[in-house]
Coordinates of C-alpha atoms and ligand atoms in Angstrom, one line a residue:
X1 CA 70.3 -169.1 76.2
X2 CA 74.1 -169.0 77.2
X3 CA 72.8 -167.2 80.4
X4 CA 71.4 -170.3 81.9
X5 CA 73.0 -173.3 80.2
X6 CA 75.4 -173.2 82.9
X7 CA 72.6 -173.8 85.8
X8 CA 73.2 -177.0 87.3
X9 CA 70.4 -177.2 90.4
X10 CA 67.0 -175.4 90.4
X11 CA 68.5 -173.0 92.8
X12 CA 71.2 -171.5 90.1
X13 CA 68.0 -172.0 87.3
X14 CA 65.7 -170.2 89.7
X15 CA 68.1 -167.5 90.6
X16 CA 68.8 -167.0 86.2
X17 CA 65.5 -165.9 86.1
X18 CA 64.5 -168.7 83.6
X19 CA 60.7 -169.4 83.1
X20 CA 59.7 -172.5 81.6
X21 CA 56.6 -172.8 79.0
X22 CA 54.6 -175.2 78.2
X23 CA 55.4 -177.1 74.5
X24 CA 52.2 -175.2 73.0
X25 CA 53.8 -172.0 74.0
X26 CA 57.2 -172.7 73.3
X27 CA 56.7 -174.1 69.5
X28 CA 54.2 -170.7 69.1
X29 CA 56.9 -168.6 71.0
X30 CA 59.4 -169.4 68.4
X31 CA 57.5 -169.9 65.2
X32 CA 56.4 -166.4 65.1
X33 CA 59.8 -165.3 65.7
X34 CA 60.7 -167.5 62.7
X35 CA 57.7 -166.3 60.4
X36 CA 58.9 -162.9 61.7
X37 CA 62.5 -163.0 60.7
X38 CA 61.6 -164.2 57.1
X39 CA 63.4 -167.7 58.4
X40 CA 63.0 -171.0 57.0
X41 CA 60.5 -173.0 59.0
X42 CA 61.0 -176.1 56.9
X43 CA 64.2 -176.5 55.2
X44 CA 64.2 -178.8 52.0
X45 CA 60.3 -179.1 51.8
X46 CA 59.8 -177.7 48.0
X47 CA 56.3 -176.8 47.0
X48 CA 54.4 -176.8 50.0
X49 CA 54.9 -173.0 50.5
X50 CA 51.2 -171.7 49.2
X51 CA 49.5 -174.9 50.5
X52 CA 50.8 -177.6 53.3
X53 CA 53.4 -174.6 55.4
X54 CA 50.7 -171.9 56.3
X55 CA 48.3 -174.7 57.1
X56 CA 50.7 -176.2 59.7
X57 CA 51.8 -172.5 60.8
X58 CA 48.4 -172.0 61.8
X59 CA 47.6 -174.9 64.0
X60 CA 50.8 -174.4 66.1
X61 CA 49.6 -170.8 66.8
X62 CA 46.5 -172.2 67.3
X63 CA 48.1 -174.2 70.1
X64 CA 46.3 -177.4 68.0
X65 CA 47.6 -181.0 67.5
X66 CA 47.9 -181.9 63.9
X67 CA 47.0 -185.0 61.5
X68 CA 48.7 -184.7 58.4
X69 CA 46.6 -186.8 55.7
X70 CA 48.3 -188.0 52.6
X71 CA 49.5 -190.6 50.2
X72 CA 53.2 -192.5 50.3
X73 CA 56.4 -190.2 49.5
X74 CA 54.2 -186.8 50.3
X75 CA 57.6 -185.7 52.8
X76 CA 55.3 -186.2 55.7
X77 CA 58.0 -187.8 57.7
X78 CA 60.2 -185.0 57.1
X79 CA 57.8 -182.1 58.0
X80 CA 56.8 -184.0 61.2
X81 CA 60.3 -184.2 62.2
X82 CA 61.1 -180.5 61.6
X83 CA 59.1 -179.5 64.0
X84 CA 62.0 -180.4 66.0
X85 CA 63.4 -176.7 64.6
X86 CA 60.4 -174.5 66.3
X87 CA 61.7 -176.2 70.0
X88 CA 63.8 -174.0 72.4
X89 CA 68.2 -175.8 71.7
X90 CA 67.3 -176.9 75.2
X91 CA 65.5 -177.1 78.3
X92 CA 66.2 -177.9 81.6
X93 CA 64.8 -181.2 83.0
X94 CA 65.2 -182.6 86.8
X95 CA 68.0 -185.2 86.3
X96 CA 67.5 -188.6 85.9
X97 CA 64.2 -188.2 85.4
X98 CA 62.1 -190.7 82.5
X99 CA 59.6 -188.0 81.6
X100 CA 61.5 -185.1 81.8
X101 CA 60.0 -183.4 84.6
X102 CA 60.3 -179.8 84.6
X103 CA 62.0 -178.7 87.5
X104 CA 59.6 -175.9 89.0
X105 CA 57.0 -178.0 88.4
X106 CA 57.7 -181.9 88.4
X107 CA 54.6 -184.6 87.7
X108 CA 56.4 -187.7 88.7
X109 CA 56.6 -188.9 92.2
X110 CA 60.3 -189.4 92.1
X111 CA 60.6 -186.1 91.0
X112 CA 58.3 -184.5 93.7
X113 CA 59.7 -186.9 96.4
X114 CA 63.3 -185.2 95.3
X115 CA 62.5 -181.8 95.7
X116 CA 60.8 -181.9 98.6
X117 CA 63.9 -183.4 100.2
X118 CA 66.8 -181.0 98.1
X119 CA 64.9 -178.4 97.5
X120 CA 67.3 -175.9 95.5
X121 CA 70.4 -178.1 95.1
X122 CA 68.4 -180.8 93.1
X123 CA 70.0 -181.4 90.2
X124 CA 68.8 -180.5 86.7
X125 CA 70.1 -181.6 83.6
X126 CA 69.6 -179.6 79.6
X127 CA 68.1 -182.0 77.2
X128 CA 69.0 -181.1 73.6
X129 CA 65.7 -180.8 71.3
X130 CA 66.9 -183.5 69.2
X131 CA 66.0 -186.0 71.8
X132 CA 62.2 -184.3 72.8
X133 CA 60.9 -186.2 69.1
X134 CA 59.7 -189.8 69.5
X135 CA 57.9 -191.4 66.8
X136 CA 56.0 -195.2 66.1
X137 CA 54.7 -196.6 63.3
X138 CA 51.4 -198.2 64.3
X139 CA 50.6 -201.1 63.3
X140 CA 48.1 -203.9 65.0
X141 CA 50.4 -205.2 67.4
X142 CA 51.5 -202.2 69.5
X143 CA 50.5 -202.3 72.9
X144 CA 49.0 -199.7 75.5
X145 CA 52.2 -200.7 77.6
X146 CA 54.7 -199.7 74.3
X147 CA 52.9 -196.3 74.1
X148 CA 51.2 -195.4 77.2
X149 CA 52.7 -197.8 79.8
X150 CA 52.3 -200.1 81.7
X151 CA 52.1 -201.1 85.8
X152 CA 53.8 -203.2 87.6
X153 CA 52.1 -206.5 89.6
X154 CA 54.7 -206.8 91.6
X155 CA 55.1 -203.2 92.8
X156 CA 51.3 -202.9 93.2
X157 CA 51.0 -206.5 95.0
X158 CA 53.6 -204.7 97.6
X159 CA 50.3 -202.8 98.3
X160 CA 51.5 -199.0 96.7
X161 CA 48.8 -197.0 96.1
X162 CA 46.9 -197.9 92.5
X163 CA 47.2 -194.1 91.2
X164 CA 51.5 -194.2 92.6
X165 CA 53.1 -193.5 89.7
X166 CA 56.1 -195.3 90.8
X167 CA 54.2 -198.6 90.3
X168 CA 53.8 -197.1 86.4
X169 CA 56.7 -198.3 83.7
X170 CA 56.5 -195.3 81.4
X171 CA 55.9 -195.9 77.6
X172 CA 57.1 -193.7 74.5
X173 CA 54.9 -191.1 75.0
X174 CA 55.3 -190.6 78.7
X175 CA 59.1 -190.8 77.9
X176 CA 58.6 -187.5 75.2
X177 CA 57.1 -185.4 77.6
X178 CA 57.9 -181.6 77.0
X179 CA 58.2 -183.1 73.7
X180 CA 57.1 -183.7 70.3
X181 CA 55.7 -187.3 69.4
X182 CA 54.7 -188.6 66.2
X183 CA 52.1 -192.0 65.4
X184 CA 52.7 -193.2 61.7
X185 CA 49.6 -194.5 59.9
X186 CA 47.1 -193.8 62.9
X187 CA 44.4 -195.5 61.2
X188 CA 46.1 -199.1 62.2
X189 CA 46.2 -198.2 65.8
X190 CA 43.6 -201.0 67.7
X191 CA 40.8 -199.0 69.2
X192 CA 41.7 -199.5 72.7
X193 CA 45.0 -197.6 72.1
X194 CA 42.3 -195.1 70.2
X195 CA 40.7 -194.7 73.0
X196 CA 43.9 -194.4 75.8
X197 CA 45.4 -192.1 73.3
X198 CA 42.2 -189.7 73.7
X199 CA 42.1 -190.0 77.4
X200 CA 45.8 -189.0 77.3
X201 CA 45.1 -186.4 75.3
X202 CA 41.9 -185.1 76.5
X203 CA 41.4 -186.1 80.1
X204 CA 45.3 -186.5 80.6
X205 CA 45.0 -189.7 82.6
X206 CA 45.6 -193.0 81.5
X207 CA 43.9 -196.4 82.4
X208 CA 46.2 -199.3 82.9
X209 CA 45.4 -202.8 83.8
X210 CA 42.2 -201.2 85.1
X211 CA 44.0 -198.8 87.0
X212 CA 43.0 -195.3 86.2
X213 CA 46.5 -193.6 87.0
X214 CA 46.6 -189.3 86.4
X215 CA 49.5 -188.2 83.7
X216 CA 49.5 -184.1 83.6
X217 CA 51.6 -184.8 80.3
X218 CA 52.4 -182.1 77.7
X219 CA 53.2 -183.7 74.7
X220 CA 52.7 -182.0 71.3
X221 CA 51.2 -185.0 69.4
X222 CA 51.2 -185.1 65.3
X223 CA 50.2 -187.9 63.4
X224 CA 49.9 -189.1 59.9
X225 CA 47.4 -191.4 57.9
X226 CA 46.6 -192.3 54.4
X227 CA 43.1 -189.6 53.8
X228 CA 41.3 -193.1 52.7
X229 CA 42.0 -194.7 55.7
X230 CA 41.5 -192.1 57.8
X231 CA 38.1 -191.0 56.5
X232 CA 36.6 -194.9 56.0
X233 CA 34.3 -195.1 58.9
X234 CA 35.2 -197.3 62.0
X235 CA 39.2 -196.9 61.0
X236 CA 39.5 -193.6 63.5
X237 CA 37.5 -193.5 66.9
X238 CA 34.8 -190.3 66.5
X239 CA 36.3 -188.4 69.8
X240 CA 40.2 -189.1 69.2
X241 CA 39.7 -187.2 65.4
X242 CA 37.8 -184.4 67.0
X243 CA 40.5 -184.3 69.1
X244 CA 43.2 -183.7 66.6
X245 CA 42.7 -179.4 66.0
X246 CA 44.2 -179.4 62.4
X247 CA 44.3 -181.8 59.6
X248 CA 46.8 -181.0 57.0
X249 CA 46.4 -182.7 53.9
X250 CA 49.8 -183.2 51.8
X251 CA 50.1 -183.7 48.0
X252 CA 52.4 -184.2 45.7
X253 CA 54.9 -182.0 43.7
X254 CA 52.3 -179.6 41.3
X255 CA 55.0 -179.4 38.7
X256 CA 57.9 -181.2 37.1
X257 CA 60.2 -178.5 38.6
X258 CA 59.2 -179.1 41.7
X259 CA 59.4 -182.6 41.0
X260 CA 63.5 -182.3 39.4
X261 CA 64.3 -180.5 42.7
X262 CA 63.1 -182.7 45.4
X263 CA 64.6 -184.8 43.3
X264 CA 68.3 -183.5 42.9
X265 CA 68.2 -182.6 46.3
X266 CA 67.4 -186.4 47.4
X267 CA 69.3 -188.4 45.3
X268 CA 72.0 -190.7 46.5
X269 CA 75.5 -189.0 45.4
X270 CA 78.8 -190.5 46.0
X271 CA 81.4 -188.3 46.9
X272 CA 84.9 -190.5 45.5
X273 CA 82.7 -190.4 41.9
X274 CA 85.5 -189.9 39.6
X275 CA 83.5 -189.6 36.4
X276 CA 81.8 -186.8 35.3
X277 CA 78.0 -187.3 34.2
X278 CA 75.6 -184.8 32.8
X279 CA 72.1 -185.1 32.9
X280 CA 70.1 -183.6 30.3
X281 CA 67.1 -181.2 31.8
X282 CA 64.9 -183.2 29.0
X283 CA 65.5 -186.8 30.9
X284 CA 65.2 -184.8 34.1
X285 CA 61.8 -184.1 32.7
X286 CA 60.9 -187.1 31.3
X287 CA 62.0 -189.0 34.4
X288 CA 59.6 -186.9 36.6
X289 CA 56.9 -186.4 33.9
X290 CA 56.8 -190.7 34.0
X291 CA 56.0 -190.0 37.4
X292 CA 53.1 -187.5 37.2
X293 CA 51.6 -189.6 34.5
X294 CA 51.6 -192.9 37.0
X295 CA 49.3 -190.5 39.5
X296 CA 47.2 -190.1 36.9
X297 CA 47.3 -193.5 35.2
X298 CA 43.9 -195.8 35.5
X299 CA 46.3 -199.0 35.6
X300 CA 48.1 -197.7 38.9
X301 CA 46.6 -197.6 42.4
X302 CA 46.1 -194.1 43.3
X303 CA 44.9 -194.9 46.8
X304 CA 48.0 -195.9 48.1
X305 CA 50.2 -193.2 45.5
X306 CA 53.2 -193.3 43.6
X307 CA 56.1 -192.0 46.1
X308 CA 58.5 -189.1 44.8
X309 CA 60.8 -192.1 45.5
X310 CA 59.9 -193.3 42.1
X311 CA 61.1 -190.1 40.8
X312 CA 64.6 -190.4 42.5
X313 CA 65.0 -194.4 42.1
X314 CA 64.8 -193.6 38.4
X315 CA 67.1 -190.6 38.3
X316 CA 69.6 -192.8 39.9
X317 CA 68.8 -196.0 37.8
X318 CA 69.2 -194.0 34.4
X319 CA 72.1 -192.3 35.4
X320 CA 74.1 -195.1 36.5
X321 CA 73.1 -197.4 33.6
X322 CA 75.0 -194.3 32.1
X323 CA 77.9 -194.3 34.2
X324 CA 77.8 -198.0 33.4
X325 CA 77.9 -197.7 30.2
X326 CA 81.1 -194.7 30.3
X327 CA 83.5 -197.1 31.9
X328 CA 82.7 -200.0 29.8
X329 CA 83.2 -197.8 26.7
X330 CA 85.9 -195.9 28.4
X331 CA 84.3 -192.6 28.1
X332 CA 84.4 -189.7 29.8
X333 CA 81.4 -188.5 29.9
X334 CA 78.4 -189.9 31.5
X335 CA 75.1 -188.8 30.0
X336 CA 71.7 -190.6 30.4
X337 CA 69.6 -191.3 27.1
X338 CA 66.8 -193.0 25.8
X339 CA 68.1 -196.2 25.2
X340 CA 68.8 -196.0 29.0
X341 CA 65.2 -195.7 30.2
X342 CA 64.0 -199.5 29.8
X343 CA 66.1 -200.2 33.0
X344 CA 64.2 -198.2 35.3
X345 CA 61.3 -200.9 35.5
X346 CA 63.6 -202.4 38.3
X347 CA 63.5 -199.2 40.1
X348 CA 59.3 -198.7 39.5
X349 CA 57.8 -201.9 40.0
X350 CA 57.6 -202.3 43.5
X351 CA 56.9 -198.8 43.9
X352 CA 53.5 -198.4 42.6
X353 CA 50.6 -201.1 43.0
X354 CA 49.0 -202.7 39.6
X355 CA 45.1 -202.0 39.9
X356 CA 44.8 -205.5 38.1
X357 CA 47.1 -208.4 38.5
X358 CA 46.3 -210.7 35.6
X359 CA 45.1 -208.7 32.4
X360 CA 47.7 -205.9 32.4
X361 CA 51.7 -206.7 32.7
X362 CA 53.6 -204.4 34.6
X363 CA 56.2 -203.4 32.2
X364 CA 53.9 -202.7 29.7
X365 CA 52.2 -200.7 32.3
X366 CA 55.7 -198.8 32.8
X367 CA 56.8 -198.5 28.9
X368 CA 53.4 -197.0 27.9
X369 CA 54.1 -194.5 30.8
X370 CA 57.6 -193.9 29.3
X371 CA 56.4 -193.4 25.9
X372 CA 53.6 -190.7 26.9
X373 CA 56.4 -189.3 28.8
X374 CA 58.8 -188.6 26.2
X375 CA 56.2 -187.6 23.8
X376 CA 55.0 -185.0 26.5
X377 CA 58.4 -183.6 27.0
X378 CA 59.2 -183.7 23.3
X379 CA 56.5 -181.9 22.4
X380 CA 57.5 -179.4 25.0
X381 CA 60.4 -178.7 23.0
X382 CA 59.7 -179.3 19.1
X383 CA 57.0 -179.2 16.7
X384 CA 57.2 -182.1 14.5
X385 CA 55.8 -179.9 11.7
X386 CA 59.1 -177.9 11.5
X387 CA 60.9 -181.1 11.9
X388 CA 60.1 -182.8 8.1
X389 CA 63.7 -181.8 6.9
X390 CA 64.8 -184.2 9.0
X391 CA 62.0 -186.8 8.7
X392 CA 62.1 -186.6 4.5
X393 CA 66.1 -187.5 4.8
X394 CA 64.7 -191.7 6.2
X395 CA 62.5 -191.6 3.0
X396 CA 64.9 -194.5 0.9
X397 CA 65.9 -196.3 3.1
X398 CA 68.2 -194.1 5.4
X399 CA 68.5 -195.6 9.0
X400 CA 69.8 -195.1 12.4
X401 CA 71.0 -197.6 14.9
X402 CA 71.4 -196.9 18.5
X403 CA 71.7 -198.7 21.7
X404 CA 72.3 -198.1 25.3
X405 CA 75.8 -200.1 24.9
X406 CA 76.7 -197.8 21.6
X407 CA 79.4 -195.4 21.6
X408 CA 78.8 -191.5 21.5
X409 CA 80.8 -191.6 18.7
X410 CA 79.5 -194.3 16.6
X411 CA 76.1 -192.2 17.2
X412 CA 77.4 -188.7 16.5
X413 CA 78.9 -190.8 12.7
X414 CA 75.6 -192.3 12.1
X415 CA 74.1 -188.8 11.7
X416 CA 76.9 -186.6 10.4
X417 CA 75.3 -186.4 7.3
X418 CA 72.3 -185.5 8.3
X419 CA 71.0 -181.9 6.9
X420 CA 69.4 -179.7 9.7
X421 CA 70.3 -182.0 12.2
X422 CA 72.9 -179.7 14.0
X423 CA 70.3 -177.6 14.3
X424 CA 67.8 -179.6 15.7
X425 CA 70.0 -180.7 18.3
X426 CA 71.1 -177.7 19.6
X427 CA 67.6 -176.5 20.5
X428 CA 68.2 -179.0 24.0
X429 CA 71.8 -179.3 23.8
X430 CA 74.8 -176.6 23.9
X431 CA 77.1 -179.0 24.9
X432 CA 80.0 -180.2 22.1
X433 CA 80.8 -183.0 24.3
X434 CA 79.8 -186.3 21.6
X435 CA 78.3 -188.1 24.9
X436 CA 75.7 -185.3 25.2
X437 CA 75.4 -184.5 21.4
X438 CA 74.7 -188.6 20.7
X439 CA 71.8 -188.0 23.7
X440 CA 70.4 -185.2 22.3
X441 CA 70.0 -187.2 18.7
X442 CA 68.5 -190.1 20.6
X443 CA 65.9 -187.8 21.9
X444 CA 65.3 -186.4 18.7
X445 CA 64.8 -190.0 16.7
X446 CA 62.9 -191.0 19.7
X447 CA 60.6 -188.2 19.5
X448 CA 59.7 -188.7 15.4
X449 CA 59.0 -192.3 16.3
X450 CA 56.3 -191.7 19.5
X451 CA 54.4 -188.7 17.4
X452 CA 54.2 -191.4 14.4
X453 CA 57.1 -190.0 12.0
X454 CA 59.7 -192.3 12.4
X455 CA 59.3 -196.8 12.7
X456 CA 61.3 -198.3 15.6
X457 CA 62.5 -202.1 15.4
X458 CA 64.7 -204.0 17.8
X459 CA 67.7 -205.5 15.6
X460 CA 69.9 -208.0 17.5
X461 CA 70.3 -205.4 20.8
X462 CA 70.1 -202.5 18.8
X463 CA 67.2 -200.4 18.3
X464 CA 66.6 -199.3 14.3
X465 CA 65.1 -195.5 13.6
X466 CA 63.7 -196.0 9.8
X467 CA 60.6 -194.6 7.7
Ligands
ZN1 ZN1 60.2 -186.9 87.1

């Protein structure tokens, strides 16, 4: 590459012996030396490796354009803009150019009309990959002259020619030729633009006004759509989806792993955080297990998803009602527990869609998620038949209070004479740190009362564990 950064006119490019490739050829080019080298063609996309990647590695050798079809928060946005990685660092481009003309072979008139008259010493310029990605969300009120272009009256009223480009204001997707562009939700693209977009694409020329002008673009286009829009007849225009080579459909995280890492990996993190918080792997669970159960749940609208967001809003909701809690008690230690999960209604609703408005209430619709959820993980970690020690030591009348605005150590006192406990609690927790212990114990009460062995009450703020 170093070899011909440095050329500065076509006749110093032409002399480095540098061939440009189409965008077809150049994303093929260097995929397969990625797939070869065992290097990573998607960085940060977790659990897509078996399914989504050798889908989408296929249809670039294939030379075809892609659809990805999924539901909100399926990292579509982010796999669509990593295709920035399979582009050359840069290319050269005849300067000053809007469409980034190649420079052995421009396709504006300002271009052409340039090298006819400079021939070698024309000047180029290296555009970075970074800038050959342009994307729109469409939505009803994007116009041919945002995406395609648009002509000028004036310029044609001074009687150009109707097919001149330089009568032609260039849209987006003129303006990422030799790149990669991306439409958002294609499905709420008006027909008409349907219908330029698959001239564009298919006969490469572009009508205007009523002006048919000729537009030898190369543009690698992706797209992405929701799979019930896409597929409802009369959203998509039959000849632009037969146009589209490969259609990807997304999904969600399979498993709760995969769901805890896009998570960690995502989260907001501050970096002057001066406490120190832990976070259990069972709320890690439960917090992603809430999720998988909302894709499943009858109540929520599966057509339109439930986001990993929801996963990660939560994570960050629980932890800083946590954090909250640590400086308010002046502890150290920041741990999330189960007393802290009511808050993350704020950081749900809004995030899924209710599939009725009136009969079901949407916190109820969240708590009965939560509840399954800790049961689930619970059960992932105990039987309840080898936990009667604990259960027989409520019978007369023993109880236990916590809260989310308790103290670890009031907790940890509450249960010190409990026989077995230590035990118990260790089976999720190796920590001696009280803030973790009193977390683990939640957990534990929590988990008796949701498989039926223990009675929950609410006592002014404080929740009450008794037989
Ligand atoms: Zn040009």
């Amino acid at each position: 590459m170093a070899k011909w950064s440095k050329a500065k006119t076509i006749g110093k490019l032409k002399a480095s012996g540098y061939q440009p490739v189409s965008i077809r050829e150049e994303m093929r080019r260097n995929l397969i030396d990625m797939v070869k080298k065992r290097k990573n063609i998607f960085p940060g996309i977790i659990g897509f490796d078996d399914t989504v990647i050798p889908q989408i590695v296929n249809a670039i050798i294939s030379g075809q354009d892609i659809i990805f079809l999924g539901e909100r928060g399926q990292a579509k946005s982010r796999i669509m803009r990593s295709l920035v990685n399979l582009l050359d660092e840069e290319i050269p481009v005849i300067k000053g150019c809007e469409i980034n003309d190649n420079p052995f072979a421009p396709i504006c008139k300002q271009c052409r009309d340039k090298l006819a008259e400079e021939g070698d010493a024309t000047e180029i310029a290296w555009l970075p990959r970074q800038e050959r990605y342009g994307e729109k969300l469409a939505t009803p009120d994007i116009a041919i002259a945002d995406l395609i272009g648009d002509v000028d009256p004036i310029k044609v009223a001074e009687g150009r020619y109707l097919s001149d480009e330089l009568t032609i204001h260039y849209g987006l997707i003129p303006r990422t030729n030799r790149g990669i562009f991306c439409i958002n939700e294609l499905p709420d693209l008006t027909d008409r633009l349907q219908v330029g977009l698959f001239n564009l694409m298919e006969e490469r020329d572009i009508q205007i006004r009523g002006y048919r002008v000729r537009l030898l673009l190369d543009v690698f286009l992706v797209a992405s759509a929701n799979p019930e829009d896409y597929t409802n007849r009369g959203r998509i225009i039959t000849p632009l989806k037969d146009r589209y080579g490969a259609q990807v459909r997304t999904h969600y995280p399979a498993t709760i792993e995969d769901e805890i890492s896009i998570v960690e990996m995502e989260r907001r993190q501050f970096s002057e955080d001066r406490f120190e918080t832990y976070m259990p792997q069972y709320m890690k669970e439960i917090i992603a297990e809430i999720t998988h159960l909302a894709r499943k749940s009858p109540d929520i609208n599966q057509r339109s998803g439930v986001s990993v967001r929801v996963s990660i809003a939560n994570y960050e909701t629980m932890l800083s009602n946590a954090i909250r809690r640590a400086v308010t008690l002046g502890e150290k230690l920041a741990v999330p527990r189960i007393s802290d999960l009511p808050y993350i209604r704020s950081s749900t609703s809004g995030k899924i869609e209710l599939e009725s408005f009136e009969e079901i209430k949407e916190d109820k619709v969240i708590d009965d998620l939560v509840r399954k959820a800790v049961l689930n993980v619970f059960n992932r970690y105990y039987r309840v038949l080898e936990l009667e020690e604990i259960i027989a030591q409520f019978n007369g009348g023993f109880s236990v209070k916590v809260s989310d605005t308790m103290s670890a150590k009031s907790y940890v006192r509450n249960v010190k004479e409990m026989i077995g406990l230590a035990d118990v609690v260790r089976v999720v927790n190796d920590s001696e740190r009280l803030e973790a212990i009193a977390s683990a114990v939640e957990f534990i009460l929590e988990g008796l009362h949701v498989n039926k062995r223990l009675n929950k009450t609410r006592m002014e703020g404080k929740t009450v564990y008794r037989r």
